[in-house]
Amino acid sequence: MSATLIVGILPLPPRAEARDLRLALFGCSLLCVLVWMTVSVRSRRVGGVGLDKSIRPARRPSRSLPVLLAVLLPLASGAALVQAVGPDGEQGRWVSEVYAAGGGVHEVPIERVVSEPWPTGVNVNDVDEYAADVVVTLPFDDGSRRTTVRGARTLGVPGEGDTVTVLYAPGRPGLGGRYHDSGFINGGLALLWIWVVAFFVAVFACGLYDRAEVHAARRFRGDVHGVAALVLCLGVLLLLPGAFFQTPTWAGWLLALVSACTPWLALTWVIKRL
Protein backbone atom coordinates (compact mmCIF):
# COMPACT_ATOMS: atom_id res chain seq x y z
CA MET A 1 0.00 0.00 0.00
CA SER A 2 2.87 2.36 0.79
CA ALA A 3 4.37 1.74 -2.66
CA THR A 4 0.98 2.35 -4.26
CA LEU A 5 0.60 5.74 -2.58
CA ILE A 6 4.18 6.79 -3.33
CA VAL A 7 3.73 5.99 -7.03
CA GLY A 8 0.35 7.71 -6.93
CA ILE A 9 1.81 10.96 -5.64
CA LEU A 10 4.61 11.07 -8.23
CA PRO A 11 3.96 13.20 -11.35
CA LEU A 12 4.37 10.36 -13.82
CA PRO A 13 3.68 11.09 -17.51
CA PRO A 14 0.30 9.85 -18.81
CA ARG A 15 1.78 6.79 -20.47
CA ALA A 16 0.15 3.37 -20.54
CA GLU A 17 3.10 1.97 -18.56
CA ALA A 18 2.55 4.41 -15.69
CA ARG A 19 -1.16 3.67 -15.60
CA ASP A 20 -0.54 -0.08 -15.67
CA LEU A 21 1.96 0.25 -12.81
CA ARG A 22 -0.54 2.13 -10.68
CA LEU A 23 -3.27 -0.41 -11.42
CA ALA A 24 -0.92 -3.32 -10.61
CA LEU A 25 0.11 -1.79 -7.27
CA PHE A 26 -3.51 -1.03 -6.43
CA GLY A 27 -4.38 -4.65 -7.18
CA CYS A 28 -1.62 -5.84 -4.83
CA SER A 29 -2.88 -3.50 -2.10
CA LEU A 30 -6.41 -4.81 -2.56
CA LEU A 31 -5.13 -8.39 -2.30
CA CYS A 32 -3.31 -7.53 0.96
CA VAL A 33 -6.51 -6.02 2.36
CA LEU A 34 -8.47 -9.17 1.52
CA VAL A 35 -5.81 -11.33 3.21
CA TRP A 36 -5.95 -9.09 6.31
CA MET A 37 -9.74 -9.43 6.45
CA THR A 38 -9.55 -13.21 6.08
CA VAL A 39 -6.87 -13.62 8.75
CA SER A 40 -8.78 -11.38 11.18
CA VAL A 41 -12.02 -13.29 10.74
CA ARG A 42 -10.32 -16.68 11.12
CA SER A 43 -8.37 -15.62 14.20
CA ARG A 44 -11.57 -14.49 15.87
CA ARG A 45 -13.05 -17.97 15.37
CA VAL A 46 -10.04 -19.75 16.87
CA GLY A 47 -10.44 -19.90 20.63
CA GLY A 48 -8.76 -21.73 23.45
CA VAL A 49 -5.90 -21.02 25.75
CA GLY A 50 -2.52 -22.67 25.61
CA LEU A 51 -2.04 -23.93 29.23
CA ASP A 52 1.54 -24.99 28.62
CA LYS A 53 2.63 -21.45 27.77
CA SER A 54 3.85 -19.10 30.41
CA ILE A 55 1.88 -15.92 30.89
CA ARG A 56 3.82 -12.94 29.68
CA PRO A 57 3.16 -9.40 30.83
CA ALA A 58 1.29 -7.31 28.33
CA ARG A 59 3.59 -5.21 26.24
CA ARG A 60 2.91 -1.59 25.42
CA PRO A 61 1.61 -1.23 21.87
CA SER A 62 4.25 -0.30 19.34
CA ARG A 63 4.50 3.31 18.21
CA SER A 64 5.39 2.36 14.63
CA LEU A 65 1.81 1.59 13.55
CA PRO A 66 0.35 5.00 14.58
CA VAL A 67 3.29 6.73 12.87
CA LEU A 68 2.71 4.69 9.71
CA LEU A 69 -0.98 5.60 9.80
CA ALA A 70 -0.12 9.28 10.27
CA VAL A 71 2.10 9.17 7.18
CA LEU A 72 -0.16 7.10 4.92
CA LEU A 73 -3.32 9.15 5.43
CA PRO A 74 -1.98 12.48 4.10
CA LEU A 75 -0.05 10.54 1.48
CA ALA A 76 -3.34 9.03 0.29
CA SER A 77 -4.99 12.45 0.13
CA GLY A 78 -1.98 13.87 -1.69
CA ALA A 79 -2.01 11.03 -4.21
CA ALA A 80 -5.67 11.77 -4.95
CA LEU A 81 -4.97 15.46 -5.50
CA VAL A 82 -1.99 14.76 -7.77
CA GLN A 83 -4.33 13.01 -10.21
CA ALA A 84 -5.96 16.38 -10.96
CA VAL A 85 -2.64 18.03 -11.89
CA GLY A 86 -1.90 18.02 -15.59
CA PRO A 87 -3.28 19.05 -18.97
CA ASP A 88 -7.03 18.91 -19.44
CA GLY A 89 -9.49 19.18 -22.29
CA GLU A 90 -8.17 19.13 -25.85
CA GLN A 91 -4.55 19.54 -24.72
CA GLY A 92 -4.91 16.60 -22.34
CA ARG A 93 -6.36 14.39 -25.07
CA TRP A 94 -3.53 15.33 -27.42
CA VAL A 95 -0.84 14.63 -24.81
CA SER A 96 -2.40 11.24 -24.05
CA GLU A 97 -2.46 10.34 -27.75
CA VAL A 98 1.18 11.32 -28.17
CA TYR A 99 2.34 9.21 -25.24
CA ALA A 100 0.10 6.32 -26.35
CA ALA A 101 1.84 6.45 -29.74
CA GLY A 102 5.24 6.14 -28.10
CA GLY A 103 6.06 9.84 -28.24
CA GLY A 104 8.26 11.83 -25.93
CA VAL A 105 10.05 15.13 -25.36
CA HIS A 106 12.95 16.10 -27.63
CA GLU A 107 15.29 19.06 -27.90
CA VAL A 108 15.19 20.51 -31.41
CA PRO A 109 16.91 23.60 -32.88
CA ILE A 110 14.96 26.65 -34.01
CA GLU A 111 15.19 27.28 -37.77
CA ARG A 112 13.15 30.47 -37.89
CA VAL A 113 11.20 32.73 -35.55
CA VAL A 114 7.85 33.59 -37.18
CA SER A 115 6.35 35.90 -34.55
CA GLU A 116 7.45 38.79 -32.43
CA PRO A 117 8.83 37.32 -29.15
CA TRP A 118 6.99 38.40 -26.00
CA PRO A 119 8.17 38.23 -22.38
CA THR A 120 6.46 35.64 -20.20
CA GLY A 121 7.24 37.40 -16.93
CA VAL A 122 9.50 34.57 -15.76
CA ASN A 123 13.10 35.31 -14.81
CA VAL A 124 15.71 32.59 -14.27
CA ASN A 125 19.13 33.61 -12.93
CA ASP A 126 18.51 37.21 -14.00
CA VAL A 127 17.62 36.13 -17.54
CA ASP A 128 14.12 36.89 -18.83
CA GLU A 129 12.10 34.16 -20.50
CA TYR A 130 10.48 34.84 -23.89
CA ALA A 131 7.87 33.01 -25.93
CA ALA A 132 7.41 33.00 -29.69
CA ASP A 133 6.09 30.94 -32.58
CA VAL A 134 9.02 29.13 -34.18
CA VAL A 135 9.66 26.76 -37.08
CA VAL A 136 11.48 23.50 -36.33
CA THR A 137 12.17 20.27 -38.22
CA LEU A 138 10.89 17.11 -36.55
CA PRO A 139 12.35 13.72 -37.65
CA PHE A 140 9.28 11.50 -38.02
CA ASP A 141 9.56 7.86 -38.98
CA ASP A 142 8.40 8.54 -42.54
CA GLY A 143 10.67 11.54 -43.01
CA SER A 144 11.48 14.92 -41.54
CA ARG A 145 8.84 17.64 -41.57
CA ARG A 146 8.87 21.30 -40.78
CA THR A 147 6.41 22.27 -38.07
CA THR A 148 5.43 25.56 -36.51
CA VAL A 149 5.51 25.32 -32.73
CA ARG A 150 3.29 27.88 -31.02
CA GLY A 151 4.41 29.65 -27.88
CA ALA A 152 7.81 28.01 -27.58
CA ARG A 153 9.72 29.41 -24.61
CA THR A 154 13.42 30.18 -24.33
CA LEU A 155 15.67 31.97 -21.87
CA GLY A 156 16.44 35.22 -23.62
CA VAL A 157 15.09 36.34 -26.98
CA PRO A 158 14.80 33.25 -29.21
CA GLY A 159 16.88 33.09 -32.33
CA GLU A 160 18.01 30.72 -35.03
CA GLY A 161 20.02 27.84 -33.55
CA ASP A 162 18.51 28.04 -30.07
CA THR A 163 16.84 24.85 -28.89
CA VAL A 164 13.32 24.27 -27.61
CA THR A 165 11.65 21.22 -26.08
CA VAL A 166 8.99 19.71 -28.32
CA LEU A 167 6.60 16.87 -27.50
CA TYR A 168 5.74 14.68 -30.50
CA ALA A 169 5.35 11.06 -31.59
CA PRO A 170 7.76 9.99 -34.37
CA GLY A 171 5.30 7.35 -35.55
CA ARG A 172 2.30 9.72 -35.71
CA PRO A 173 3.16 12.73 -37.87
CA GLY A 174 -0.51 13.64 -38.05
CA LEU A 175 -0.42 14.67 -34.40
CA GLY A 176 2.25 17.27 -35.08
CA GLY A 177 4.40 18.65 -32.30
CA ARG A 178 3.88 21.16 -29.52
CA TYR A 179 6.08 22.98 -27.10
CA HIS A 180 6.59 20.99 -23.92
CA ASP A 181 6.34 23.09 -20.82
CA SER A 182 8.23 21.31 -18.04
CA GLY A 183 5.78 23.31 -16.09
CA PHE A 184 6.81 24.46 -12.65
CA ILE A 185 4.36 27.34 -12.94
CA ASN A 186 1.55 25.38 -14.60
CA GLY A 187 1.82 22.11 -12.71
CA GLY A 188 4.93 21.98 -10.57
CA LEU A 189 3.73 24.68 -8.20
CA ALA A 190 0.53 22.73 -7.51
CA LEU A 191 2.53 19.55 -6.96
CA LEU A 192 4.88 21.38 -4.60
CA TRP A 193 1.99 22.64 -2.51
CA ILE A 194 0.46 19.17 -2.35
CA TRP A 195 3.74 17.59 -1.20
CA VAL A 196 4.42 20.34 1.37
CA VAL A 197 0.93 20.15 2.87
CA ALA A 198 1.04 16.33 2.96
CA PHE A 199 4.42 16.44 4.72
CA PHE A 200 3.34 18.91 7.41
CA VAL A 201 0.05 17.09 8.02
CA ALA A 202 1.99 13.83 8.43
CA VAL A 203 4.41 15.43 10.91
CA PHE A 204 1.54 16.98 12.87
CA ALA A 205 -0.53 13.77 12.88
CA CYS A 206 2.33 11.64 14.22
CA GLY A 207 1.54 12.79 17.75
CA LEU A 208 -2.24 12.59 17.54
CA TYR A 209 -3.11 8.92 17.34
CA ASP A 210 -3.38 6.87 20.49
CA ARG A 211 -1.39 3.63 20.35
CA ALA A 212 -4.02 1.50 22.05
CA GLU A 213 -6.83 2.75 19.80
CA VAL A 214 -4.85 2.19 16.62
CA HIS A 215 -3.86 -1.35 17.60
CA ALA A 216 -7.43 -2.10 18.70
CA ALA A 217 -8.58 -1.27 15.18
CA ARG A 218 -6.31 -3.86 13.57
CA ARG A 219 -8.78 -6.74 13.76
CA PHE A 220 -11.40 -6.60 11.02
CA ARG A 221 -15.03 -5.96 11.93
CA GLY A 222 -17.55 -6.03 9.15
CA ASP A 223 -19.84 -3.37 10.60
CA VAL A 224 -16.89 -0.99 11.09
CA HIS A 225 -14.16 -1.71 8.57
CA GLY A 226 -16.62 -2.83 5.91
CA VAL A 227 -18.21 0.61 5.80
CA ALA A 228 -14.77 2.25 5.87
CA ALA A 229 -13.71 0.09 2.92
CA LEU A 230 -16.77 1.21 0.96
CA VAL A 231 -15.87 4.84 1.63
CA LEU A 232 -12.31 4.23 0.39
CA CYS A 233 -13.61 2.43 -2.70
CA LEU A 234 -15.79 5.45 -3.41
CA GLY A 235 -12.68 7.62 -3.28
CA VAL A 236 -10.96 5.38 -5.84
CA LEU A 237 -14.00 5.39 -8.12
CA LEU A 238 -14.04 9.19 -8.11
CA LEU A 239 -10.54 9.17 -9.63
CA LEU A 240 -11.38 6.82 -12.49
CA PRO A 241 -12.95 9.44 -14.82
CA GLY A 242 -9.74 11.46 -14.76
CA ALA A 243 -7.60 8.34 -15.24
CA PHE A 244 -9.41 7.00 -18.32
CA PHE A 245 -11.13 10.08 -19.78
CA GLN A 246 -10.37 13.78 -20.24
CA THR A 247 -12.43 15.76 -17.77
CA PRO A 248 -12.78 19.55 -17.48
CA THR A 249 -10.33 21.16 -15.09
CA TRP A 250 -13.00 22.08 -12.54
CA ALA A 251 -14.47 18.56 -12.60
CA GLY A 252 -11.07 16.91 -12.19
CA TRP A 253 -10.20 19.03 -9.16
CA LEU A 254 -13.65 18.59 -7.61
CA LEU A 255 -13.48 14.80 -7.92
CA ALA A 256 -9.91 14.79 -6.58
CA LEU A 257 -10.84 16.96 -3.57
CA VAL A 258 -13.77 14.73 -2.63
CA SER A 259 -11.58 11.65 -3.11
CA ALA A 260 -8.88 13.19 -0.89
CA CYS A 261 -11.41 13.50 1.93
CA THR A 262 -12.44 9.83 1.91
CA PRO A 263 -9.42 8.45 3.88
CA TRP A 264 -10.18 10.87 6.72
CA LEU A 265 -13.89 10.07 6.60
CA ALA A 266 -13.10 6.35 6.79
CA LEU A 267 -10.76 6.88 9.75
CA THR A 268 -13.34 9.03 11.55
CA TRP A 269 -15.96 6.31 11.08
CA VAL A 270 -13.63 3.63 12.48
CA ILE A 271 -12.68 5.75 15.52
CA LYS A 272 -16.30 6.59 16.33
CA ARG A 273 -17.49 2.98 16.10
CA LEU A 274 -14.71 1.23 18.03
Coordinates of C-alpha atoms in Angstrom, one line a residue:
M1 CA 0.0 0.0 0.0
S2 CA 2.9 2.4 0.8
A3 CA 4.4 1.7 -2.7
T4 CA 1.0 2.4 -4.3
L5 CA 0.6 5.7 -2.6
I6 CA 4.2 6.8 -3.3
V7 CA 3.7 6.0 -7.0
G8 CA 0.3 7.7 -6.9
I9 CA 1.8 11.0 -5.6
L10 CA 4.6 11.1 -8.2
P11 CA 4.0 13.2 -11.3
L12 CA 4.4 10.4 -13.8
P13 CA 3.7 11.1 -17.5
P14 CA 0.3 9.9 -18.8
R15 CA 1.8 6.8 -20.5
A16 CA 0.2 3.4 -20.5
E17 CA 3.1 2.0 -18.6
A18 CA 2.6 4.4 -15.7
R19 CA -1.2 3.7 -15.6
D20 CA -0.5 -0.1 -15.7
L21 CA 2.0 0.3 -12.8
R22 CA -0.5 2.1 -10.7
L23 CA -3.3 -0.4 -11.4
A24 CA -0.9 -3.3 -10.6
L25 CA 0.1 -1.8 -7.3
F26 CA -3.5 -1.0 -6.4
G27 CA -4.4 -4.6 -7.2
C28 CA -1.6 -5.8 -4.8
S29 CA -2.9 -3.5 -2.1
L30 CA -6.4 -4.8 -2.6
L31 CA -5.1 -8.4 -2.3
C32 CA -3.3 -7.5 1.0
V33 CA -6.5 -6.0 2.4
L34 CA -8.5 -9.2 1.5
V35 CA -5.8 -11.3 3.2
W36 CA -6.0 -9.1 6.3
M37 CA -9.7 -9.4 6.4
T38 CA -9.5 -13.2 6.1
V39 CA -6.9 -13.6 8.7
S40 CA -8.8 -11.4 11.2
V41 CA -12.0 -13.3 10.7
R42 CA -10.3 -16.7 11.1
S43 CA -8.4 -15.6 14.2
R44 CA -11.6 -14.5 15.9
R45 CA -13.1 -18.0 15.4
V46 CA -10.0 -19.7 16.9
G47 CA -10.4 -19.9 20.6
G48 CA -8.8 -21.7 23.4
V49 CA -5.9 -21.0 25.8
G50 CA -2.5 -22.7 25.6
L51 CA -2.0 -23.9 29.2
D52 CA 1.5 -25.0 28.6
K53 CA 2.6 -21.5 27.8
S54 CA 3.9 -19.1 30.4
I55 CA 1.9 -15.9 30.9
R56 CA 3.8 -12.9 29.7
P57 CA 3.2 -9.4 30.8
A58 CA 1.3 -7.3 28.3
R59 CA 3.6 -5.2 26.2
R60 CA 2.9 -1.6 25.4
P61 CA 1.6 -1.2 21.9
S62 CA 4.2 -0.3 19.3
R63 CA 4.5 3.3 18.2
S64 CA 5.4 2.4 14.6
L65 CA 1.8 1.6 13.6
P66 CA 0.4 5.0 14.6
V67 CA 3.3 6.7 12.9
L68 CA 2.7 4.7 9.7
L69 CA -1.0 5.6 9.8
A70 CA -0.1 9.3 10.3
V71 CA 2.1 9.2 7.2
L72 CA -0.2 7.1 4.9
L73 CA -3.3 9.2 5.4
P74 CA -2.0 12.5 4.1
L75 CA -0.1 10.5 1.5
A76 CA -3.3 9.0 0.3
S77 CA -5.0 12.4 0.1
G78 CA -2.0 13.9 -1.7
A79 CA -2.0 11.0 -4.2
A80 CA -5.7 11.8 -4.9
L81 CA -5.0 15.5 -5.5
V82 CA -2.0 14.8 -7.8
Q83 CA -4.3 13.0 -10.2
A84 CA -6.0 16.4 -11.0
V85 CA -2.6 18.0 -11.9
G86 CA -1.9 18.0 -15.6
P87 CA -3.3 19.1 -19.0
D88 CA -7.0 18.9 -19.4
G89 CA -9.5 19.2 -22.3
E90 CA -8.2 19.1 -25.9
Q91 CA -4.5 19.5 -24.7
G92 CA -4.9 16.6 -22.3
R93 CA -6.4 14.4 -25.1
W94 CA -3.5 15.3 -27.4
V95 CA -0.8 14.6 -24.8
S96 CA -2.4 11.2 -24.0
E97 CA -2.5 10.3 -27.8
V98 CA 1.2 11.3 -28.2
Y99 CA 2.3 9.2 -25.2
A100 CA 0.1 6.3 -26.3
A101 CA 1.8 6.4 -29.7
G102 CA 5.2 6.1 -28.1
G103 CA 6.1 9.8 -28.2
G104 CA 8.3 11.8 -25.9
V105 CA 10.1 15.1 -25.4
H106 CA 12.9 16.1 -27.6
E107 CA 15.3 19.1 -27.9
V108 CA 15.2 20.5 -31.4
P109 CA 16.9 23.6 -32.9
I110 CA 15.0 26.6 -34.0
E111 CA 15.2 27.3 -37.8
R112 CA 13.2 30.5 -37.9
V113 CA 11.2 32.7 -35.6
V114 CA 7.8 33.6 -37.2
S115 CA 6.3 35.9 -34.6
E116 CA 7.5 38.8 -32.4
P117 CA 8.8 37.3 -29.1
W118 CA 7.0 38.4 -26.0
P119 CA 8.2 38.2 -22.4
T120 CA 6.5 35.6 -20.2
G121 CA 7.2 37.4 -16.9
V122 CA 9.5 34.6 -15.8
N123 CA 13.1 35.3 -14.8
V124 CA 15.7 32.6 -14.3
N125 CA 19.1 33.6 -12.9
D126 CA 18.5 37.2 -14.0
V127 CA 17.6 36.1 -17.5
D128 CA 14.1 36.9 -18.8
E129 CA 12.1 34.2 -20.5
Y130 CA 10.5 34.8 -23.9
A131 CA 7.9 33.0 -25.9
A132 CA 7.4 33.0 -29.7
D133 CA 6.1 30.9 -32.6
V134 CA 9.0 29.1 -34.2
V135 CA 9.7 26.8 -37.1
V136 CA 11.5 23.5 -36.3
T137 CA 12.2 20.3 -38.2
L138 CA 10.9 17.1 -36.6
P139 CA 12.4 13.7 -37.6
F140 CA 9.3 11.5 -38.0
D141 CA 9.6 7.9 -39.0
D142 CA 8.4 8.5 -42.5
G143 CA 10.7 11.5 -43.0
S144 CA 11.5 14.9 -41.5
R145 CA 8.8 17.6 -41.6
R146 CA 8.9 21.3 -40.8
T147 CA 6.4 22.3 -38.1
T148 CA 5.4 25.6 -36.5
V149 CA 5.5 25.3 -32.7
R150 CA 3.3 27.9 -31.0
G151 CA 4.4 29.7 -27.9
A152 CA 7.8 28.0 -27.6
R153 CA 9.7 29.4 -24.6
T154 CA 13.4 30.2 -24.3
L155 CA 15.7 32.0 -21.9
G156 CA 16.4 35.2 -23.6
V157 CA 15.1 36.3 -27.0
P158 CA 14.8 33.3 -29.2
G159 CA 16.9 33.1 -32.3
E160 CA 18.0 30.7 -35.0
G161 CA 20.0 27.8 -33.6
D162 CA 18.5 28.0 -30.1
T163 CA 16.8 24.9 -28.9
V164 CA 13.3 24.3 -27.6
T165 CA 11.6 21.2 -26.1
V166 CA 9.0 19.7 -28.3
L167 CA 6.6 16.9 -27.5
Y168 CA 5.7 14.7 -30.5
A169 CA 5.3 11.1 -31.6
P170 CA 7.8 10.0 -34.4
G171 CA 5.3 7.3 -35.6
R172 CA 2.3 9.7 -35.7
P173 CA 3.2 12.7 -37.9
G174 CA -0.5 13.6 -38.0
L175 CA -0.4 14.7 -34.4
G176 CA 2.3 17.3 -35.1
G177 CA 4.4 18.7 -32.3
R178 CA 3.9 21.2 -29.5
Y179 CA 6.1 23.0 -27.1
H180 CA 6.6 21.0 -23.9
D181 CA 6.3 23.1 -20.8
S182 CA 8.2 21.3 -18.0
G183 CA 5.8 23.3 -16.1
F184 CA 6.8 24.5 -12.7
I185 CA 4.4 27.3 -12.9
N186 CA 1.6 25.4 -14.6
G187 CA 1.8 22.1 -12.7
G188 CA 4.9 22.0 -10.6
L189 CA 3.7 24.7 -8.2
A190 CA 0.5 22.7 -7.5
L191 CA 2.5 19.6 -7.0
L192 CA 4.9 21.4 -4.6
W193 CA 2.0 22.6 -2.5
I194 CA 0.5 19.2 -2.3
W195 CA 3.7 17.6 -1.2
V196 CA 4.4 20.3 1.4
V197 CA 0.9 20.2 2.9
A198 CA 1.0 16.3 3.0
F199 CA 4.4 16.4 4.7
F200 CA 3.3 18.9 7.4
V201 CA 0.1 17.1 8.0
A202 CA 2.0 13.8 8.4
V203 CA 4.4 15.4 10.9
F204 CA 1.5 17.0 12.9
A205 CA -0.5 13.8 12.9
C206 CA 2.3 11.6 14.2
G207 CA 1.5 12.8 17.7
L208 CA -2.2 12.6 17.5
Y209 CA -3.1 8.9 17.3
D210 CA -3.4 6.9 20.5
R211 CA -1.4 3.6 20.3
A212 CA -4.0 1.5 22.0
E213 CA -6.8 2.8 19.8
V214 CA -4.9 2.2 16.6
H215 CA -3.9 -1.4 17.6
A216 CA -7.4 -2.1 18.7
A217 CA -8.6 -1.3 15.2
R218 CA -6.3 -3.9 13.6
R219 CA -8.8 -6.7 13.8
F220 CA -11.4 -6.6 11.0
R221 CA -15.0 -6.0 11.9
G222 CA -17.6 -6.0 9.1
D223 CA -19.8 -3.4 10.6
V224 CA -16.9 -1.0 11.1
H225 CA -14.2 -1.7 8.6
G226 CA -16.6 -2.8 5.9
V227 CA -18.2 0.6 5.8
A228 CA -14.8 2.3 5.9
A229 CA -13.7 0.1 2.9
L230 CA -16.8 1.2 1.0
V231 CA -15.9 4.8 1.6
L232 CA -12.3 4.2 0.4
C233 CA -13.6 2.4 -2.7
L234 CA -15.8 5.4 -3.4
G235 CA -12.7 7.6 -3.3
V236 CA -11.0 5.4 -5.8
L237 CA -14.0 5.4 -8.1
L238 CA -14.0 9.2 -8.1
L239 CA -10.5 9.2 -9.6
L240 CA -11.4 6.8 -12.5
P241 CA -12.9 9.4 -14.8
G242 CA -9.7 11.5 -14.8
A243 CA -7.6 8.3 -15.2
F244 CA -9.4 7.0 -18.3
F245 CA -11.1 10.1 -19.8
Q246 CA -10.4 13.8 -20.2
T247 CA -12.4 15.8 -17.8
P248 CA -12.8 19.5 -17.5
T249 CA -10.3 21.2 -15.1
W250 CA -13.0 22.1 -12.5
A251 CA -14.5 18.6 -12.6
G252 CA -11.1 16.9 -12.2
W253 CA -10.2 19.0 -9.2
L254 CA -13.6 18.6 -7.6
L255 CA -13.5 14.8 -7.9
A256 CA -9.9 14.8 -6.6
L257 CA -10.8 17.0 -3.6
V258 CA -13.8 14.7 -2.6
S259 CA -11.6 11.6 -3.1
A260 CA -8.9 13.2 -0.9
C261 CA -11.4 13.5 1.9
T262 CA -12.4 9.8 1.9
P263 CA -9.4 8.5 3.9
W264 CA -10.2 10.9 6.7
L265 CA -13.9 10.1 6.6
A266 CA -13.1 6.4 6.8
L267 CA -10.8 6.9 9.7
T268 CA -13.3 9.0 11.5
W269 CA -16.0 6.3 11.1
V270 CA -13.6 3.6 12.5
I271 CA -12.7 5.7 15.5
K272 CA -16.3 6.6 16.3
R273 CA -17.5 3.0 16.1
L274 CA -14.7 1.2 18.0

